[in-house]
Amino acid sequence: MHIGFIGLGKMGKAIAGLLLGNGHELTVWNRSQEAVQELVAKGARAVSAPSALGKSDILLSILANDAATRSVFLDQGVLEAAHPGLIHINLATVSVGLAKELAELHRRRKIGYVAAPVFGRPDAAAAGKLNIVVAGDPASVSKAQPILETIGQKCWPVGAQPENANVVKIAGNFMIASAIETMGEAVALVRSHGVKADAFLDILTNTLFAAPVYKLYGGLIAAQTYKPAGFTAPLGLKDVRLALAAADESNVPMPFANVLRDSLMELIATGGADDDWAAVAKVAARRAGL
Amino acid sequence: MHIGFIGLGKMGKAIAGLLLGNGHELTVWNRSQEAVQELVAKGARAVSAPSALGKSDILLSILANDAATRSVFLDQGVLEAAHPGLIHINLATVSVGLAKELAELHRRRKIGYVAAPVFGRPDAAAAGKLNIVVAGDPASVSKAQPILETIGQKCWPVGAQPENANVVKIAGNFMIASAIETMGEAVALVRSHGVKADAFLDILTNTLFAAPVYKLYGGLIAAQTYKPAGFTAPLGLKDVRLALAAADESNVPMPFANVLRDSLMELIATGGADDDWAAVAKVAARRAGL
Amino acid sequence: MHIGFIGLGKMGKAIAGLLLGNGHELTVWNRSQEAVQELVAKGARAVSAPSALGKSDILLSILANDAATRSVFLDQGVLEAAHPGLIHINLATVSVGLAKELAELHRRRKIGYVAAPVFGRPDAAAAGKLNIVVAGDPASVSKAQPILETIGQKCWPVGAQPENANVVKIAGNFMIASAIETMGEAVALVRSHGVKADAFLDILTNTLFAAPVYKLYGGLIAAQTYKPAGFTAPLGLKDVRLALAAADESNVPMPFANVLRDSLMELIATGGADDDWAAVAKVAARRAGL
Amino acid sequence: MHIGFIGLGKMGKAIAGLLLGNGHELTVWNRSQEAVQELVAKGARAVSAPSALGKSDILLSILANDAATRSVFLDQGVLEAAHPGLIHINLATVSVGLAKELAELHRRRKIGYVAAPVFGRPDAAAAGKLNIVVAGDPASVSKAQPILETIGQKCWPVGAQPENANVVKIAGNFMIASAIETMGEAVALVRSHGVKADAFLDILTNTLFAAPVYKLYGGLIAAQTYKPAGFTAPLGLKDVRLALAAADESNVPMPFANVLRDSLMELIATGGADDDWAAVAKVAARRAGL
């Protein structure tokens, strides 16, 4: 089985490395060559243009955003080169709008299309511990399943429309951002009354909020350690904007998402473009003069 | 040791029952007599006026709100009747303002005052599984400790100022409300794009958000079951207002708390006064025409 | 006719001065004596305790806030000293809650009570150019009318319940604050795209928004001149809080008022306590990194 | 002088009619032919494709939105057909992004480009009473000036970058929307306390807020008359989104704009798609259970 892989950012490298480690043969393409060489060193083959991967049986892609996805699949001709029967598994977080458009374009060309955005950071990816939200026509999903099970610890099917998986991923990232802002505001409140952030967060994240998201980001907020960023403010803002764009399409008011957009924009506009998105807690504190 | 107990609402009854079950002798008072009789049947002694409990060694109280607390301790003379040396353990969620005022009044009369608001529902209280946030002068806290360890599974000390415990409790409840609103908005978004609430929440509450608060309220939201209420919208609104009042005192902007206040007021103003506060998810859906 | 006058702040002095200038005999009281001496120099009589004014035919008061009003009328015994038949005209901006309470207390004592909060600054007051919102029982209003017509350029009756006038005044001040925040955000937007604040505001405040509020505050915002304050941020915050408190009473969500509260708190918490409330425009700019 | 005119919606028809009435010769194009015939009856010439207008000396256009503008000028070849020396006056409200893009495209082809968005409704347009915000290179603006002075009662120059005019127009529309929401919330507040909307608005719109925007929309809100719409909710939402998009470009938090977006989306999602955008006041009332 020929497996193609497009997009070797942090997440892409980890996933491609995992597949190679599991004995899969992989042909890879990436815009910058450095990452390609890393994977070649681990046994991957490389091609010089992404369209060369149109002959694969399975084509995985995980590009940074809508623009990169559009550029590679539409402008650089991957879709045009794809043979009918190919299954494209898109692991990236793209907009609901692009997800619908891609679904339609694949359908017309009789190419299988599976949206499979992932929850998890690069270390989870390298360990095969991702949670994968999966949507697409059942036949394609079924063919994608073995690969997805290699990549993730669990697949969560959410229907036959690929965009379903994307809206779930986008809504999930909105929930993470909300958890961060919530802690930021709560910490500003308790600090203004003389309670230390870590004393407060220690209680909550070990009882009612004993969940990975709260422990991870609660730790960053308590320590006020926002660099180096695991996930930068601009990336977080991009994801919040995806939520707002999806909400715009169907007229869904999301007042929390508005607050998140404003907090992240303020963070970026006031010097925090390199900070982890957890630094919205810093914005909450600054607004209170803390 | 003479232990007095004031306030036999759902939480108070459960805690008082637990203490009796653990062999403590308890003298109780409550505004309505029905709850008093229940406790007497379990071995408690009763007094006809709360001020009679001023002779206790330890006096526990858990009244519904600031007004009830003020009425019993100030207007009905409990504080006046309290002998120096008494330790008052206030388990209730009261405002930071009242907490400070009570701390000062106890100090003047040389009565020990320990703020010990609790996280947990009545069933957790009956089982001794509460999490208790504790603050007060070290000597008083030390005397309160054995009783508190009977009541809760864990005590979380947050300092010598009693109001510290209250601001932690209030900020914690704000976090719960934020989690509910977050799920409400996220569910409205995914539903507007054809994904079912339970499919979505099942993923999130079993992975990144695998915490008690998300599981409990996520379940209610997925099932759209808001009656009977575990915690009604007006009680939720009261707590959000405590957060906003505490924020007002120290000029801390809390945009999420504003949204929560509005959602809960809208819920109540449009017929949801008897709903569980999880029904803010219903408001989020209605705003989107779902 | 004996006219008493309580409260000689900026507004009070201007109004009392106007009445003296119109030939009325005035007996005044104020907490600080300096202002009293100014009025005595203009022909007023002074009393050493406010309760001495209980014998007046008409008693005007304009105190800074709820607390001052409560202190003078309840604690210092003015209401107790008031003879039945006295008409009390309260020109101050007080809360809806206090307005109702005062209305009830006056009613019980058969004292006339007219709520008559004013729109306008001290210079307008001195010139008899205030707009006065008037509510109260018709008989009392009718007796108050001649005095009110001396003070204001126009009286706007809004019903028989005194609190009606207060909610109108409070909602009006909310509208002013909203106009300021609106200009602040709009100016941040155009500035971020290279358009100067004055060029922008000049257009709007001379066309669609050619109203006194926009001209006055637009001028301050264009010039970024927030000191000396005509109306300080803390006073503005007090009034926004009155709106939110009135909204709380009847469960009315006011998302704009929430934003105003946060902007004013942020302004104050970050060093702007002496600024005019127009300086929320500064906050809007700072959030955008301008 | 050959004048071309593209876009005969309500505003376009009124402006084109005014120009004909002032003795100008006009060649017009519009997607639907009905409006074209109306103008031909008044003396205009018609062409069957917009690109035929590339030979004009002055080309005015006022299309409904970005998509229509893009379709006509880019896809249907108007820009390609335009001769160097032509002056294009774009009267429409388009996004800042499109404004920049168009400016660049015109520059490359050596076509003059003047952004001249207008404030005013069709009746003002027919009467030559529009306020026109003008930006563009001085030479082009100077050539456009005589035509613009025919159309408008006043031209407001805001610089040499065409997009400057668009951001001013967008920010101005944001201010109108804010004024509407402000009145909606204020009216909900006073109504909840027993004061009628018209009594309240009558005071404010005749004193501090005696400006056209407040009088017009205050009248609609007091009468609760939202149909037929002068400007529909979806058009209003489109304009608020233009403000948010412009704010997104430069990371400017605009919390009021967020509220406006949510209120308009809620209005549309709950059956108000044909209402005037003043009907956000209805949403404010409904949230309060009024």
PDB file of N, CA and C in Angstrom, chain D residues 28 39 57 60 74 99 102 108 110 112 132 141 177 179 210:
ATOM      1  N   VAL D  28     -25.615  53.661 -18.291  1.00  0.00           N
ATOM      2  CA  VAL D  28     -25.775  52.843 -17.087  1.00  0.00           C
ATOM      3  C   VAL D  28     -25.740  51.347 -17.403  1.00  0.00           C
ATOM      4  N   LEU D  39     -34.175  54.148 -15.578  1.00  0.00           N
ATOM      5  CA  LEU D  39     -33.220  55.232 -15.821  1.00  0.00           C
ATOM      6  C   LEU D  39     -33.227  55.653 -17.288  1.00  0.00           C
ATOM      7  N   ASP D  57     -15.154  58.600 -19.075  1.00  0.00           N
ATOM      8  CA  ASP D  57     -14.189  59.480 -18.413  1.00  0.00           C
ATOM      9  C   ASP D  57     -14.271  59.264 -16.893  1.00  0.00           C
ATOM     10  N   LEU D  60     -18.885  55.746 -12.146  1.00  0.00           N
ATOM     11  CA  LEU D  60     -19.392  55.628 -10.774  1.00  0.00           C
ATOM     12  C   LEU D  60     -19.921  54.219 -10.564  1.00  0.00           C
ATOM     13  N   LEU D  74     -13.896  42.506 -11.469  1.00  0.00           N
ATOM     14  CA  LEU D  74     -12.832  41.552 -11.786  1.00  0.00           C
ATOM     15  C   LEU D  74     -13.336  40.502 -12.770  1.00  0.00           C
ATOM     16  N   ALA D  99     -11.059  47.186  -0.472  1.00  0.00           N
ATOM     17  CA  ALA D  99     -10.670  48.552  -0.833  1.00  0.00           C
ATOM     18  C   ALA D  99      -9.179  48.625  -1.154  1.00  0.00           C
ATOM     19  N   LEU D 102      -8.530  46.747  -4.483  1.00  0.00           N
ATOM     20  CA  LEU D 102      -8.959  47.526  -5.642  1.00  0.00           C
ATOM     21  C   LEU D 102      -8.009  48.691  -5.890  1.00  0.00           C
ATOM     22  N   ARG D 108      -2.019  49.791 -10.655  1.00  0.00           N
ATOM     23  CA  ARG D 108      -1.223  49.073 -11.647  1.00  0.00           C
ATOM     24  C   ARG D 108      -1.659  49.381 -13.075  1.00  0.00           C
ATOM     25  N   LYS D 110      -3.059  52.161 -13.974  1.00  0.00           N
ATOM     26  CA  LYS D 110      -3.060  53.619 -14.134  1.00  0.00           C
ATOM     27  C   LYS D 110      -4.469  54.190 -14.298  1.00  0.00           C
ATOM     28  N   GLY D 112      -7.575  55.985 -12.303  1.00  0.00           N
ATOM     29  CA  GLY D 112      -7.814  56.713 -11.070  1.00  0.00           C
ATOM     30  C   GLY D 112      -8.835  55.987 -10.207  1.00  0.00           C
ATOM     31  N   ILE D 132     -20.557  62.541   1.918  1.00  0.00           N
ATOM     32  CA  ILE D 132     -19.666  61.641   1.194  1.00  0.00           C
ATOM     33  C   ILE D 132     -18.269  61.695   1.802  1.00  0.00           C
ATOM     34  N   VAL D 141      -9.053  62.611  -6.993  1.00  0.00           N
ATOM     35  CA  VAL D 141     -10.097  63.216  -6.173  1.00  0.00           C
ATOM     36  C   VAL D 141     -10.519  64.554  -6.767  1.00  0.00           C
ATOM     37  N   ALA D 177     -25.129  51.355  14.610  1.00  0.00           N
ATOM     38  CA  ALA D 177     -25.599  50.112  15.225  1.00  0.00           C
ATOM     39  C   ALA D 177     -25.489  50.186  16.750  1.00  0.00           C
ATOM     40  N   ALA D 179     -25.694  52.852  18.572  1.00  0.00           N
ATOM     41  CA  ALA D 179     -26.751  53.732  19.075  1.00  0.00           C
ATOM     42  C   ALA D 179     -28.073  52.962  19.187  1.00  0.00           C
ATOM     43  N   ALA D 210     -30.059  64.717  20.740  1.00  0.00           N
ATOM     44  CA  ALA D 210     -30.867  65.288  19.659  1.00  0.00           C
ATOM     45  C   ALA D 210     -30.097  65.240  18.342  1.00  0.00           C
TER      46      ALA D 210
END
